[in-house]
Structures are given as structure tokens and as C-alpha cells.
PDB file of C-alpha atoms in Angstrom:
ATOM      1  CA  THR A   1       0.000   0.000   0.000  1.00 54.00           C
ATOM      2  CA  GLN A   2       1.332   3.385  -1.011  1.00 60.00           C
ATOM      3  CA  GLY A   3       0.059   6.799  -0.006  1.00 61.00           C
ATOM      4  CA  TYR A   4       0.245  10.252  -1.527  1.00 61.00           C
ATOM      5  CA  THR A   5      -0.033  13.584   0.205  1.00 65.00           C
ATOM      6  CA  THR A   6      -0.562  16.777  -1.748  1.00 63.00           C
ATOM      7  CA  SER A   7       1.205  19.859  -0.484  1.00 59.00           C
ATOM      8  CA  ASN A   8      -0.924  22.192  -2.584  1.00 69.00           C
ATOM      9  CA  THR A   9      -3.518  24.432  -0.983  1.00 76.00           C
ATOM     10  CA  LEU A  10      -6.807  23.481  -2.556  1.00 76.00           C
ATOM     11  CA  THR A  11      -9.772  25.777  -2.979  1.00 80.00           C
ATOM     12  CA  GLY A  12     -13.355  24.609  -3.045  1.00 81.00           C
ATOM     13  CA  GLY A  13     -14.156  22.199  -5.859  1.00 85.00           C
ATOM     14  CA  THR A  14     -13.779  18.624  -7.041  1.00 87.00           C
ATOM     15  CA  TYR A  15     -10.405  17.158  -7.972  1.00 87.00           C
ATOM     16  CA  THR A  16      -9.595  13.879  -9.655  1.00 90.00           C
ATOM     17  CA  TYR A  17      -6.363  12.000  -8.955  1.00 87.00           C
ATOM     18  CA  THR A  18      -5.162   9.032 -10.977  1.00 91.00           C
ATOM     19  CA  VAL A  19      -2.352   6.638 -10.073  1.00 90.00           C
ATOM     20  CA  THR A  20      -0.877   3.954 -12.328  1.00 91.00           C
ATOM     21  CA  ALA A  21       1.158   1.058 -10.941  1.00 91.00           C
ATOM     22  CA  THR A  22       3.424  -1.003 -13.196  1.00 91.00           C
ATOM     23  CA  ALA A  23       4.679  -4.482 -12.287  1.00 93.00           C
ATOM     24  CA  LYS A  24       7.618  -5.965 -14.199  1.00 93.00           C
ATOM     25  CA  VAL A  25       8.899  -9.502 -14.253  1.00 93.00           C
ATOM     26  CA  GLY A  26      11.699 -10.107 -16.725  1.00 89.00           C
ATOM     27  CA  ASN A  27      10.602  -8.586 -19.978  1.00 90.00           C
ATOM     28  CA  CYS A  28       6.943  -8.682 -19.003  1.00 93.00           C
ATOM     29  CA  THR A  29       5.023  -5.766 -17.529  1.00 93.00           C
ATOM     30  CA  LYS A  30       1.507  -5.226 -16.279  1.00 95.00           C
ATOM     31  CA  THR A  31      -0.148  -1.962 -15.329  1.00 93.00           C
ATOM     32  CA  SER A  32      -3.156  -1.104 -13.220  1.00 94.00           C
ATOM     33  CA  THR A  33      -4.833   2.268 -12.793  1.00 93.00           C
ATOM     34  CA  ALA A  34      -6.907   3.605  -9.940  1.00 93.00           C
ATOM     35  CA  THR A  35      -8.783   6.899  -9.737  1.00 92.00           C
ATOM     36  CA  ALA A  36      -9.830   8.878  -6.666  1.00 89.00           C
ATOM     37  CA  THR A  37     -12.068  11.927  -6.470  1.00 88.00           C
ATOM     38  CA  LEU A  38     -11.422  14.567  -3.824  1.00 87.00           C
ATOM     39  CA  THR A  39     -14.157  17.085  -3.026  1.00 86.00           C
ATOM     40  CA  VAL A  40     -13.078  20.182  -1.125  1.00 88.00           C
ATOM     41  CA  LEU A  41     -15.941  21.935   0.667  1.00 90.00           C
ATOM     42  CA  ASP A  42     -15.226  25.642   1.042  1.00 90.00           C
ATOM     43  CA  PRO A  43     -18.267  27.678   2.150  1.00 92.00           C
ATOM     44  CA  GLN A  44     -17.952  31.393   1.456  1.00 92.00           C
ATOM     45  CA  VAL A  45     -19.611  34.267   3.278  1.00 95.00           C
ATOM     46  CA  LYS A  46     -18.693  37.897   3.935  1.00 95.00           C
ATOM     47  CA  LEU A  47     -20.651  40.746   5.510  1.00 96.00           C
ATOM     48  CA  GLN A  48     -20.563  44.404   4.594  1.00 96.00           C
ATOM     49  CA  ASN A  49     -19.725  46.945   7.286  1.00 96.00           C
ATOM     50  CA  ILE A  50     -22.778  48.285   9.140  1.00 95.00           C
ATOM     51  CA  ASP A  51     -23.024  52.049   9.662  1.00 95.00           C
ATOM     52  CA  ASN A  52     -23.463  53.228  13.234  1.00 96.00           C
ATOM     53  CA  GLU A  53     -26.838  54.757  14.082  1.00 96.00           C
ATOM     54  CA  THR A  54     -27.965  57.682  16.251  1.00 96.00           C
ATOM     55  CA  ILE A  55     -31.521  57.827  17.615  1.00 96.00           C
ATOM     56  CA  CYS A  56     -33.516  59.876  20.103  1.00 93.00           C
ATOM     57  CA  TYR A  57     -34.490  58.317  23.415  1.00 91.00           C
ATOM     58  CA  GLY A  58     -37.682  56.289  23.015  1.00 92.00           C
ATOM     59  CA  ASN A  59     -37.217  55.684  19.300  1.00 95.00           C
ATOM     60  CA  SER A  60     -36.319  52.416  17.592  1.00 96.00           C
ATOM     61  CA  VAL A  61     -33.997  51.632  14.685  1.00 96.00           C
ATOM     62  CA  THR A  62     -33.647  48.724  12.293  1.00 95.00           C
ATOM     63  CA  LEU A  63     -30.171  47.243  11.807  1.00 96.00           C
ATOM     64  CA  ASN A  64     -29.494  45.360   8.573  1.00 95.00           C
ATOM     65  CA  ALA A  65     -26.870  42.726   7.806  1.00 95.00           C
ATOM     66  CA  GLN A  66     -25.953  42.836   4.134  1.00 95.00           C
ATOM     67  CA  LEU A  67     -23.792  40.310   2.325  1.00 95.00           C
ATOM     68  CA  ASP A  68     -20.698  41.303   0.386  1.00 94.00           C
ATOM     69  CA  GLY A  69     -20.601  39.171  -2.743  1.00 92.00           C
ATOM     70  CA  THR A  70     -22.345  35.856  -3.358  1.00 91.00           C
ATOM     71  CA  PRO A  71     -22.235  33.346  -0.493  1.00 92.00           C
ATOM     72  CA  THR A  72     -22.177  29.579  -0.810  1.00 89.00           C
ATOM     73  CA  GLY A  73     -23.933  27.122   1.448  1.00 90.00           C
ATOM     74  CA  THR A  74     -26.815  27.488   3.860  1.00 93.00           C
ATOM     75  CA  LEU A  75     -26.755  30.710   5.854  1.00 94.00           C
ATOM     76  CA  ASN A  76     -27.711  31.333   9.482  1.00 94.00           C
ATOM     77  CA  TYR A  77     -27.643  34.695  11.237  1.00 95.00           C
ATOM     78  CA  ILE A  78     -27.147  35.246  14.960  1.00 94.00           C
ATOM     79  CA  TRP A  79     -27.433  38.686  16.575  1.00 95.00           C
ATOM     80  CA  SER A  80     -25.995  39.486  19.976  1.00 92.00           C
ATOM     81  CA  ASN A  81     -29.486  40.310  21.301  1.00 88.00           C
ATOM     82  CA  GLY A  82     -30.494  36.664  20.767  1.00 86.00           C
ATOM     83  CA  THR A  83     -32.273  36.937  17.404  1.00 84.00           C
ATOM     84  CA  ASN A  84     -31.223  34.152  15.052  1.00 84.00           C
ATOM     85  CA  GLY A  85     -32.291  32.179  12.013  1.00 84.00           C
ATOM     86  CA  ALA A  86     -31.844  31.893   8.270  1.00 83.00           C
ATOM     87  CA  ASP A  87     -34.041  34.937   7.660  1.00 87.00           C
ATOM     88  CA  ALA A  88     -32.764  37.082  10.552  1.00 91.00           C
ATOM     89  CA  THR A  89     -31.013  39.525   8.252  1.00 93.00           C
ATOM     90  CA  SER A  90     -32.237  42.484  10.320  1.00 93.00           C
ATOM     91  CA  ILE A  91     -33.353  43.383  13.820  1.00 94.00           C
ATOM     92  CA  THR A  92     -35.300  46.311  15.241  1.00 93.00           C
ATOM     93  CA  VAL A  93     -34.000  47.566  18.582  1.00 94.00           C
ATOM     94  CA  GLN A  94     -34.999  50.286  21.044  1.00 93.00           C
ATOM     95  CA  PRO A  95     -32.075  50.781  23.415  1.00 94.00           C
ATOM     96  CA  THR A  96     -32.276  53.321  26.225  1.00 93.00           C
ATOM     97  CA  THR A  97     -28.507  53.850  26.403  1.00 93.00           C
ATOM     98  CA  ASN A  98     -25.659  53.639  23.905  1.00 94.00           C
ATOM     99  CA  SER A  99     -25.493  49.989  22.837  1.00 94.00           C
ATOM    100  CA  ASP A 100     -23.349  47.746  20.646  1.00 95.00           C
ATOM    101  CA  TYR A 101     -24.774  44.933  18.535  1.00 95.00           C
ATOM    102  CA  THR A 102     -22.933  42.177  16.670  1.00 96.00           C
ATOM    103  CA  VAL A 103     -24.240  39.941  13.914  1.00 96.00           C
ATOM    104  CA  THR A 104     -22.559  36.689  12.947  1.00 96.00           C
ATOM    105  CA  VAL A 105     -23.475  34.878   9.746  1.00 96.00           C
ATOM    106  CA  THR A 106     -22.395  31.277   9.236  1.00 95.00           C
ATOM    107  CA  ALA A 107     -22.353  29.447   5.901  1.00 95.00           C
ATOM    108  CA  THR A 108     -22.666  25.646   6.076  1.00 95.00           C
ATOM    109  CA  VAL A 109     -21.906  23.151   3.316  1.00 93.00           C
ATOM    110  CA  SER A 110     -22.476  19.407   3.759  1.00 92.00           C
ATOM    111  CA  GLU A 111     -21.638  16.513   1.432  1.00 89.00           C
ATOM    112  CA  ASN A 112     -20.934  12.813   1.891  1.00 87.00           C
ATOM    113  CA  GLY A 113     -21.298  13.086   5.652  1.00 91.00           C
ATOM    114  CA  VAL A 114     -18.797  15.929   5.905  1.00 92.00           C
ATOM    115  CA  THR A 115     -19.921  19.366   7.139  1.00 95.00           C
ATOM    116  CA  CYS A 116     -17.848  22.520   6.802  1.00 95.00           C
ATOM    117  CA  THR A 117     -18.647  26.008   8.075  1.00 95.00           C
ATOM    118  CA  LYS A 118     -17.287  29.514   7.714  1.00 95.00           C
ATOM    119  CA  SER A 119     -18.390  32.609   9.640  1.00 96.00           C
ATOM    120  CA  ASP A 120     -18.061  36.371   9.455  1.00 96.00           C
ATOM    121  CA  ASN A 121     -19.267  39.035  11.877  1.00 96.00           C
ATOM    122  CA  LYS A 122     -19.764  42.787  12.027  1.00 96.00           C
ATOM    123  CA  SER A 123     -20.570  45.153  14.880  1.00 96.00           C
ATOM    124  CA  VAL A 124     -22.626  48.339  15.012  1.00 96.00           C
ATOM    125  CA  THR A 125     -23.096  50.988  17.688  1.00 96.00           C
ATOM    126  CA  VAL A 126     -26.429  52.679  18.365  1.00 96.00           C
ATOM    127  CA  VAL A 127     -26.010  56.059  20.070  1.00 96.00           C
ATOM    128  CA  VAL A 128     -29.015  57.220  22.100  1.00 95.00           C
ATOM    129  CA  ASN A 129     -29.480  60.980  22.509  1.00 92.00           C
ATOM    130  CA  ASN A 130     -31.493  61.705  25.635  1.00 87.00           C
ATOM    131  CA  PRO A 131     -31.803  65.465  26.209  1.00 84.00           C
ATOM    132  CA  LYS A 132     -33.278  66.493  29.563  1.00 82.00           C
ATOM    133  CA  VAL A 133     -34.554  69.807  30.862  1.00 83.00           C
ATOM    134  CA  THR A 134     -36.279  70.914  34.073  1.00 84.00           C
ATOM    135  CA  LEU A 135     -37.832  74.377  34.262  1.00 86.00           C
ATOM    136  CA  ASN A 136     -38.252  76.276  37.507  1.00 84.00           C
ATOM    137  CA  THR A 137     -41.762  77.428  38.411  1.00 84.00           C
ATOM    138  CA  MET A 138     -42.592  80.983  37.329  1.00 86.00           C
ATOM    139  CA  ALA A 139     -44.341  83.315  39.787  1.00 85.00           C
ATOM    140  CA  SER A 140     -47.665  84.910  38.855  1.00 89.00           C
ATOM    141  CA  LYS A 141     -47.643  88.681  38.284  1.00 90.00           C
ATOM    142  CA  THR A 142     -50.132  91.516  38.664  1.00 92.00           C
ATOM    143  CA  VAL A 143     -49.895  94.684  36.544  1.00 91.00           C
ATOM    144  CA  CYS A 144     -51.987  97.766  35.847  1.00 91.00           C
ATOM    145  CA  TYR A 145     -54.333  98.022  32.856  1.00 91.00           C
ATOM    146  CA  ASN A 146     -52.272  98.786  29.704  1.00 91.00           C
ATOM    147  CA  GLY A 147     -49.195  98.029  31.745  1.00 91.00           C
ATOM    148  CA  SER A 148     -46.099  96.100  30.751  1.00 93.00           C
ATOM    149  CA  THR A 149     -44.094  93.290  32.279  1.00 92.00           C
ATOM    150  CA  SER A 150     -41.814  90.446  31.342  1.00 91.00           C
ATOM    151  CA  LEU A 151     -41.823  86.758  32.209  1.00 90.00           C
ATOM    152  CA  THR A 152     -38.523  84.935  32.542  1.00 89.00           C
ATOM    153  CA  VAL A 153     -38.090  81.215  32.863  1.00 89.00           C
ATOM    154  CA  THR A 154     -35.032  79.623  34.401  1.00 86.00           C
ATOM    155  CA  THR A 155     -33.813  76.062  34.120  1.00 84.00           C
ATOM    156  CA  ASN A 156     -32.901  73.860  37.018  1.00 76.00           C
ATOM    157  CA  SER A 157     -30.905  71.500  34.809  1.00 73.00           C
ATOM    158  CA  TYR A 158     -30.649  70.586  31.141  1.00 77.00           C
ATOM    159  CA  ASP A 159     -28.638  68.694  28.525  1.00 75.00           C
ATOM    160  CA  GLY A 160     -27.987  69.912  24.990  1.00 74.00           C
ATOM    161  CA  GLU A 161     -29.162  73.144  23.366  1.00 79.00           C
ATOM    162  CA  LEU A 162     -32.261  74.921  24.675  1.00 82.00           C
ATOM    163  CA  SER A 163     -35.125  76.436  22.708  1.00 85.00           C
ATOM    164  CA  TYR A 164     -38.379  77.820  24.097  1.00 89.00           C
ATOM    165  CA  VAL A 165     -41.999  77.888  22.977  1.00 92.00           C
ATOM    166  CA  TRP A 166     -44.227  80.423  24.748  1.00 92.00           C
ATOM    167  CA  LYS A 167     -47.994  80.152  24.745  1.00 93.00           C
ATOM    168  CA  LYS A 168     -50.855  82.414  25.752  1.00 90.00           C
ATOM    169  CA  GLY A 169     -53.538  79.900  26.572  1.00 91.00           C
ATOM    170  CA  THR A 170     -53.431  77.629  23.510  1.00 91.00           C
ATOM    171  CA  GLU A 171     -52.005  80.317  21.199  1.00 92.00           C
ATOM    172  CA  THR A 172     -48.324  79.881  20.311  1.00 92.00           C
ATOM    173  CA  LEU A 173     -46.338  83.126  20.505  1.00 91.00           C
ATOM    174  CA  SER A 174     -43.332  84.131  18.419  1.00 91.00           C
ATOM    175  CA  GLU A 175     -40.858  84.521  21.305  1.00 90.00           C
ATOM    176  CA  THR A 176     -38.196  81.790  21.404  1.00 88.00           C
ATOM    177  CA  SER A 177     -35.909  83.066  24.166  1.00 88.00           C
ATOM    178  CA  GLY A 178     -36.211  82.504  27.895  1.00 88.00           C
ATOM    179  CA  THR A 179     -37.828  85.903  28.441  1.00 89.00           C
ATOM    180  CA  LEU A 180     -41.250  87.005  27.175  1.00 90.00           C
ATOM    181  CA  THR A 181     -41.920  90.774  27.129  1.00 92.00           C
ATOM    182  CA  LEU A 182     -45.572  91.859  27.343  1.00 92.00           C
ATOM    183  CA  ASP A 183     -46.899  95.357  26.617  1.00 92.00           C
ATOM    184  CA  ASN A 184     -50.324  97.044  26.729  1.00 91.00           C
ATOM    185  CA  LEU A 185     -51.891  94.347  28.855  1.00 90.00           C
ATOM    186  CA  THR A 186     -55.672  94.574  29.082  1.00 91.00           C
ATOM    187  CA  GLU A 187     -56.798  91.183  30.360  1.00 91.00           C
ATOM    188  CA  THR A 188     -55.934  88.383  32.709  1.00 92.00           C
ATOM    189  CA  ALA A 189     -54.242  85.562  30.831  1.00 91.00           C
ATOM    190  CA  GLU A 190     -52.278  82.415  31.464  1.00 91.00           C
ATOM    191  CA  TYR A 191     -48.853  82.110  29.879  1.00 86.00           C
ATOM    192  CA  SER A 192     -46.786  78.945  29.657  1.00 89.00           C
ATOM    193  CA  VAL A 193     -43.473  77.911  28.229  1.00 89.00           C
ATOM    194  CA  VAL A 194     -42.162  74.533  27.086  1.00 82.00           C
TER     195      VAL A 194
END
């Protein structure tokens, strides 16, 4: 019995090897040929990079895993939040803080009782913007008929940039700063700011 080992690196595909043995006695020879088929299973899969996402607190976002090129074999996706399956190419998440997610896709090829797999993974970060603001209570004011006054709101704490919307009852006013100036007042009214 003789063996042969190939030192070549084989890619996926089917290869045929033939060996011929020759026996010689005196001037007489006899040959015999044997053929072997070698199948190399080489599943292929590659993911594209996933862009990071930024959302507002309370919102959700859909993350998509997209393939780069044409895969071979049966695919299965697994996300770090536990979602998995052949059709789990995307997930919808609603994190409350900055969160990282990873998707791993595995290609599986089986033949003649042999199973081979190859995997690729990509990560994505979801940034959650959560602005907060707390306004201090404004004191009520009393003025004379046709008089003038101003209302100023102060903040106890806030994150990010501030903008203001003043209202007289349900009517939205044009002032956008923290101070509302009122002239020629002739009636009692309720003012609010958000």
C-alpha cells in the first residue's frame, strides 16, 4: 500500500487524482490504474460593514446585515441580542442607552457526511441621545391696565441646546428666548413655556 499527500492548498471544488502502478517480471510488464475523487468543501460568506446609528431616546432603529458578494452554502444569522435564524437579516431595537450589537453569519456546506462552516461578523453601535430639561416654576404677576411686564423662565438642569416655545392659553407666541416681554396688557391671561 502506497500513499500520496498533496502539499498544494486546494480551494473549493472537485479534484480527480489518478495513479498507475506497473509491475515488471523479466521482460513482461503489467499496469493497473486507480482513480480517486477529492471534493473540497469551502463555504464562502462575507458581511458588509454596518453604519453606526444615532436615535432619540424612546425611538427604535432597524439594523441590517448585508452580504458582500455571493455566499455559498446554507446561511444562518445570529445577533448578539439573541435573534437568530436563516431569515434574521435584520433586527429592530430600542435601546435606552448607547449599545453595541454584533451579527454573525455562518455558511454551512455538507456533502458525503462531511460538514464545513465559515463565519463572518460585524458590529454596530447605536447612540441614544437623551436630552433632559427641568424648568423652575414661574411666579404669577399683577400689573396695571395697559401696563407692561416680562416673564422669565429659568432652568434647574438641562442637557444639549435649549429652545423655548411660549404660549398664551393655547395660542403659540413668536418669542423663542427665555424671556417674554408683554406690553399694553388689558386682560388676565395664562402664559406657559415649554
